[in-house]
Amino acid sequence: MNPWGRCPTGIVTAALDPAPPGGGDLTLGARDYTRTFRTTSTFTDVPTGLVRLEARPLWTDSLTLWAPYPPSWSGTLYAFHPLTLRVGYSMVPGQIAFSASGLPGDAWAWVGAGGYGALVPGGGGAAVEALPGYYRTSADPGVSVSRAGSGVSWVEIYTLQGVSPPEVAVRSTETARVVTSYTGPLPGTLCEDDNRRQVAPGAYTAPPSVLVGSWTESYTESCPPGQVGGITVTEWWATHRV
C-alpha cells in the first residue's frame, strides 16, 4: 500500500542521437501516462512499472525518410533508478538504376548521377544505393570496343546520344532511373586506289588484282668476241592494279 496515496514515479531520459532535422517522432508510455516528444527529453513523473517507447519513421521533406533504431523499446522502471534510453535516426536511402542502349553486349559505359555511378553493359543495367537528393546525370561520351578477326584487328567507337533525365530525383525507399542511348559504330574510310568510301569497321577482303596492260619487246645480241652467232631476247611486261 502506498502511504502517500499515489503511485510512485521515476525518471526517464530519452536521448535522440542523432536526430533528423526538426526532431523525431516518439511516444513514451506507462500506466495511465503518455507523452509525445521530438527532441532529447527527461521525464520525472513517469509511473513505475512497465514503460514503453515507440519511435516512428519521419519524412523531413518530399524526398527524405528517417527511420528510428530501435523502433520500439519496453522495460521496467523502478523508483530511484532512472532510465536512460537512446534512440537514433538514420536517413533511408533510395536506389538509382542505370541502363545503356545502342551498345553491343560486350561494351561497357560509365553512367553516373552526382557522386554515384556504375559500369553498365550494353543492353543491360546496374543499380546503386543512393541518399535522397537531386543529382545531375552524365555518361561516357564515347565507348571503344576492340575487335579482331581474319588476321586483322580494329576498333569500334560508339557515341553518346543522350542521358535522361538531365537531373534525377532520388527518394527514400524508391528507385530512380537514368537511361542512356548510344549510336554506332562510327564508320571508317576505306581507300581502294582513287576510290575512298565510308564503311563500317571490320575485316574486308582485298579485291583481286586487275591487269591494266602488257607489252613485249624483242632485241638481238651478238655473241662475245671470238664466238660465232647471236641471241634474240624477248621481254614481256604487265601492269596490275591491286
XYZ file of C-alpha atoms in Angstrom:
242
model
C 0.000 0.000 0.000
C 1.268 3.438 -0.896
C 1.157 5.763 2.202
C 1.282 8.906 0.022
C -1.892 7.990 -1.860
C -0.363 7.965 -5.309
C 1.714 5.711 -7.486
C 5.479 6.100 -7.150
C 7.208 7.698 -10.110
C 10.649 7.550 -11.666
C 12.865 9.454 -14.091
C 13.211 8.537 -17.758
C 15.588 10.289 -20.137
C 15.097 9.620 -23.851
C 18.063 10.787 -25.907
C 17.888 11.172 -29.695
C 21.319 10.622 -31.196
C 21.341 11.502 -33.983
C 18.049 13.257 -34.615
C 16.615 14.141 -38.036
C 16.233 17.817 -38.947
C 13.385 19.215 -36.874
C 13.470 16.316 -34.414
C 11.970 12.844 -34.288
C 8.514 11.473 -33.563
C 8.394 9.430 -30.333
C 5.904 8.459 -27.647
C 6.722 7.424 -24.079
C 4.001 5.367 -22.418
C 3.389 3.895 -18.964
C 0.343 3.108 -16.815
C -2.165 5.957 -17.421
C 0.707 8.014 -18.853
C 1.552 9.151 -22.424
C 3.996 11.757 -23.664
C 4.870 12.546 -27.278
C 8.121 14.381 -27.958
C 10.588 15.237 -30.740
C 13.906 16.034 -29.065
C 16.014 14.647 -26.228
C 13.796 14.922 -23.141
C 13.778 13.985 -19.457
C 10.503 12.984 -17.748
C 10.396 12.989 -13.916
C 6.787 11.910 -13.433
C 6.716 8.524 -15.156
C 4.816 5.882 -13.144
C 6.987 2.958 -12.113
C 6.369 -0.376 -13.732
C 6.159 -1.220 -17.392
C 7.429 1.552 -19.666
C 7.187 1.616 -23.454
C 8.897 3.786 -26.038
C 7.694 3.935 -29.635
C 9.652 5.758 -32.360
C 8.079 6.335 -35.752
C 9.636 6.920 -39.199
C 9.551 10.537 -40.229
C 9.544 12.343 -43.595
C 11.527 15.572 -43.313
C 10.900 16.663 -46.903
C 9.387 15.280 -50.096
C 12.398 13.011 -50.701
C 13.844 12.105 -47.323
C 12.621 9.492 -44.856
C 14.331 8.956 -41.483
C 13.962 5.584 -39.775
C 14.411 5.095 -35.981
C 16.566 2.431 -34.359
C 15.365 0.763 -32.303
C 11.785 1.490 -33.420
C 10.396 0.302 -30.059
C 11.558 -0.493 -26.551
C 9.917 -1.769 -23.370
C 11.204 -2.339 -19.855
C 10.541 -1.828 -16.174
C 11.047 1.468 -14.358
C 11.827 1.416 -10.629
C 11.687 4.310 -8.220
C 15.085 5.867 -7.537
C 16.578 4.050 -10.568
C 16.474 6.466 -13.535
C 16.341 5.037 -17.044
C 18.234 6.449 -19.994
C 17.074 5.349 -23.444
C 18.888 6.165 -26.649
C 17.149 6.281 -29.996
C 18.965 7.018 -33.254
C 17.567 8.040 -36.613
C 19.146 7.226 -39.951
C 18.365 8.539 -43.398
C 16.694 5.869 -45.527
C 18.412 5.552 -48.938
C 16.834 5.112 -52.317
C 18.256 3.494 -55.420
C 19.434 4.633 -58.842
C 19.099 2.187 -61.739
C 21.334 2.912 -64.764
C 20.847 1.466 -68.249
C 22.555 1.796 -71.640
C 21.077 1.060 -75.061
C 22.684 1.030 -78.502
C 25.860 -0.744 -77.356
C 26.881 -4.340 -78.078
C 26.716 -6.721 -75.143
C 30.490 -6.733 -74.608
C 30.757 -2.930 -74.405
C 30.650 -1.091 -71.080
C 29.787 2.548 -70.400
C 30.172 4.562 -67.204
C 26.865 6.187 -66.269
C 26.638 8.484 -63.257
C 24.434 10.747 -61.164
C 26.252 13.154 -58.880
C 28.782 11.131 -56.900
C 27.093 7.830 -57.759
C 27.667 5.723 -60.852
C 28.225 2.282 -62.323
C 29.726 0.487 -65.306
C 26.772 -0.595 -67.416
C 26.944 -3.314 -70.102
C 25.364 -2.726 -73.475
C 21.690 -3.631 -73.403
C 21.850 -4.142 -69.640
C 21.734 -2.206 -66.423
C 23.188 -1.717 -62.963
C 21.814 -0.243 -59.735
C 23.408 1.504 -56.759
C 22.112 2.675 -53.382
C 21.973 6.471 -53.022
C 20.967 9.001 -50.393
C 17.885 11.114 -51.149
C 18.519 14.235 -53.191
C 18.811 15.742 -56.663
C 21.744 14.704 -58.845
C 22.993 15.795 -62.272
C 23.414 12.849 -64.644
C 26.271 12.065 -67.040
C 27.757 9.253 -69.122
C 30.855 8.379 -71.140
C 30.763 10.474 -74.343
C 32.279 7.615 -76.319
C 32.797 3.889 -75.874
C 35.513 1.918 -77.688
C 35.449 -1.822 -78.323
C 38.469 -3.717 -79.698
C 37.786 -6.391 -82.307
C 39.883 -8.943 -84.206
C 39.242 -11.420 -86.974
C 40.533 -12.713 -90.317
C 44.068 -11.905 -89.246
C 43.420 -8.187 -88.612
C 42.216 -6.048 -85.695
C 40.131 -2.883 -85.497
C 38.267 -0.648 -83.042
C 34.561 0.151 -82.944
C 33.573 3.525 -81.478
C 30.058 4.273 -80.202
C 28.960 7.813 -79.387
C 26.569 9.059 -76.724
C 23.236 10.346 -77.990
C 21.681 11.404 -74.701
C 21.139 10.891 -70.977
C 17.659 11.077 -69.486
C 16.729 12.768 -67.243
C 19.348 15.551 -67.047
C 18.765 15.647 -63.285
C 17.430 12.717 -61.275
C 15.500 12.912 -58.005
C 16.237 10.081 -55.574
C 13.525 9.384 -52.975
C 13.880 7.172 -49.908
C 12.788 3.539 -50.498
C 12.201 4.166 -54.226
C 14.165 3.549 -57.435
C 15.059 6.408 -59.784
C 16.093 5.532 -63.340
C 18.785 7.013 -65.580
C 18.644 5.941 -69.231
C 21.433 6.462 -71.775
C 21.467 5.786 -75.516
C 24.414 5.296 -77.868
C 24.758 5.038 -81.624
C 27.437 3.437 -83.747
C 29.839 2.185 -84.579
C 31.328 5.208 -86.311
C 32.424 4.395 -89.877
C 35.981 4.440 -91.138
C 37.402 5.288 -94.585
C 38.304 2.509 -96.996
C 40.723 3.512 -99.751
C 40.941 1.495 -102.998
C 43.219 3.287 -105.475
C 41.439 6.599 -106.021
C 38.181 5.310 -104.563
C 37.502 6.425 -100.977
C 34.313 5.445 -99.178
C 32.906 5.293 -95.654
C 32.416 1.749 -94.333
C 31.602 0.125 -91.004
C 34.613 -1.144 -89.014
C 35.507 -4.733 -89.745
C 37.642 -7.095 -91.804
C 37.404 -6.696 -95.594
C 38.762 -8.952 -98.336
C 41.041 -7.136 -100.762
C 39.752 -7.178 -104.369
C 41.679 -9.286 -106.902
C 44.359 -7.573 -108.948
C 43.302 -6.192 -112.340
C 45.513 -6.366 -115.458
C 45.852 -2.829 -116.750
C 48.138 -3.512 -119.711
C 51.007 -5.612 -121.106
C 53.602 -5.360 -123.848
C 56.620 -7.185 -125.243
C 59.962 -6.087 -126.561
C 62.474 -8.190 -128.515
C 66.095 -7.461 -129.328
C 69.104 -9.424 -130.635
C 72.513 -9.556 -129.064
C 75.698 -10.850 -130.739
C 77.883 -13.422 -129.105
C 81.060 -12.251 -127.380
C 84.183 -11.720 -129.489
C 85.741 -14.917 -130.610
C 82.378 -16.661 -130.815
C 80.033 -17.020 -133.772
C 76.300 -16.422 -133.659
C 73.795 -14.306 -131.717
C 70.774 -14.480 -129.402
C 67.332 -12.969 -129.577
C 65.831 -11.783 -126.241
C 62.098 -11.189 -125.803
C 60.903 -9.344 -122.664
C 57.273 -9.211 -121.510
C 55.848 -6.610 -119.118
C 52.457 -6.277 -117.444
C 50.925 -3.739 -115.026
C 48.269 -4.727 -112.441
C 46.080 -2.609 -110.248
C 45.977 -4.010 -106.685
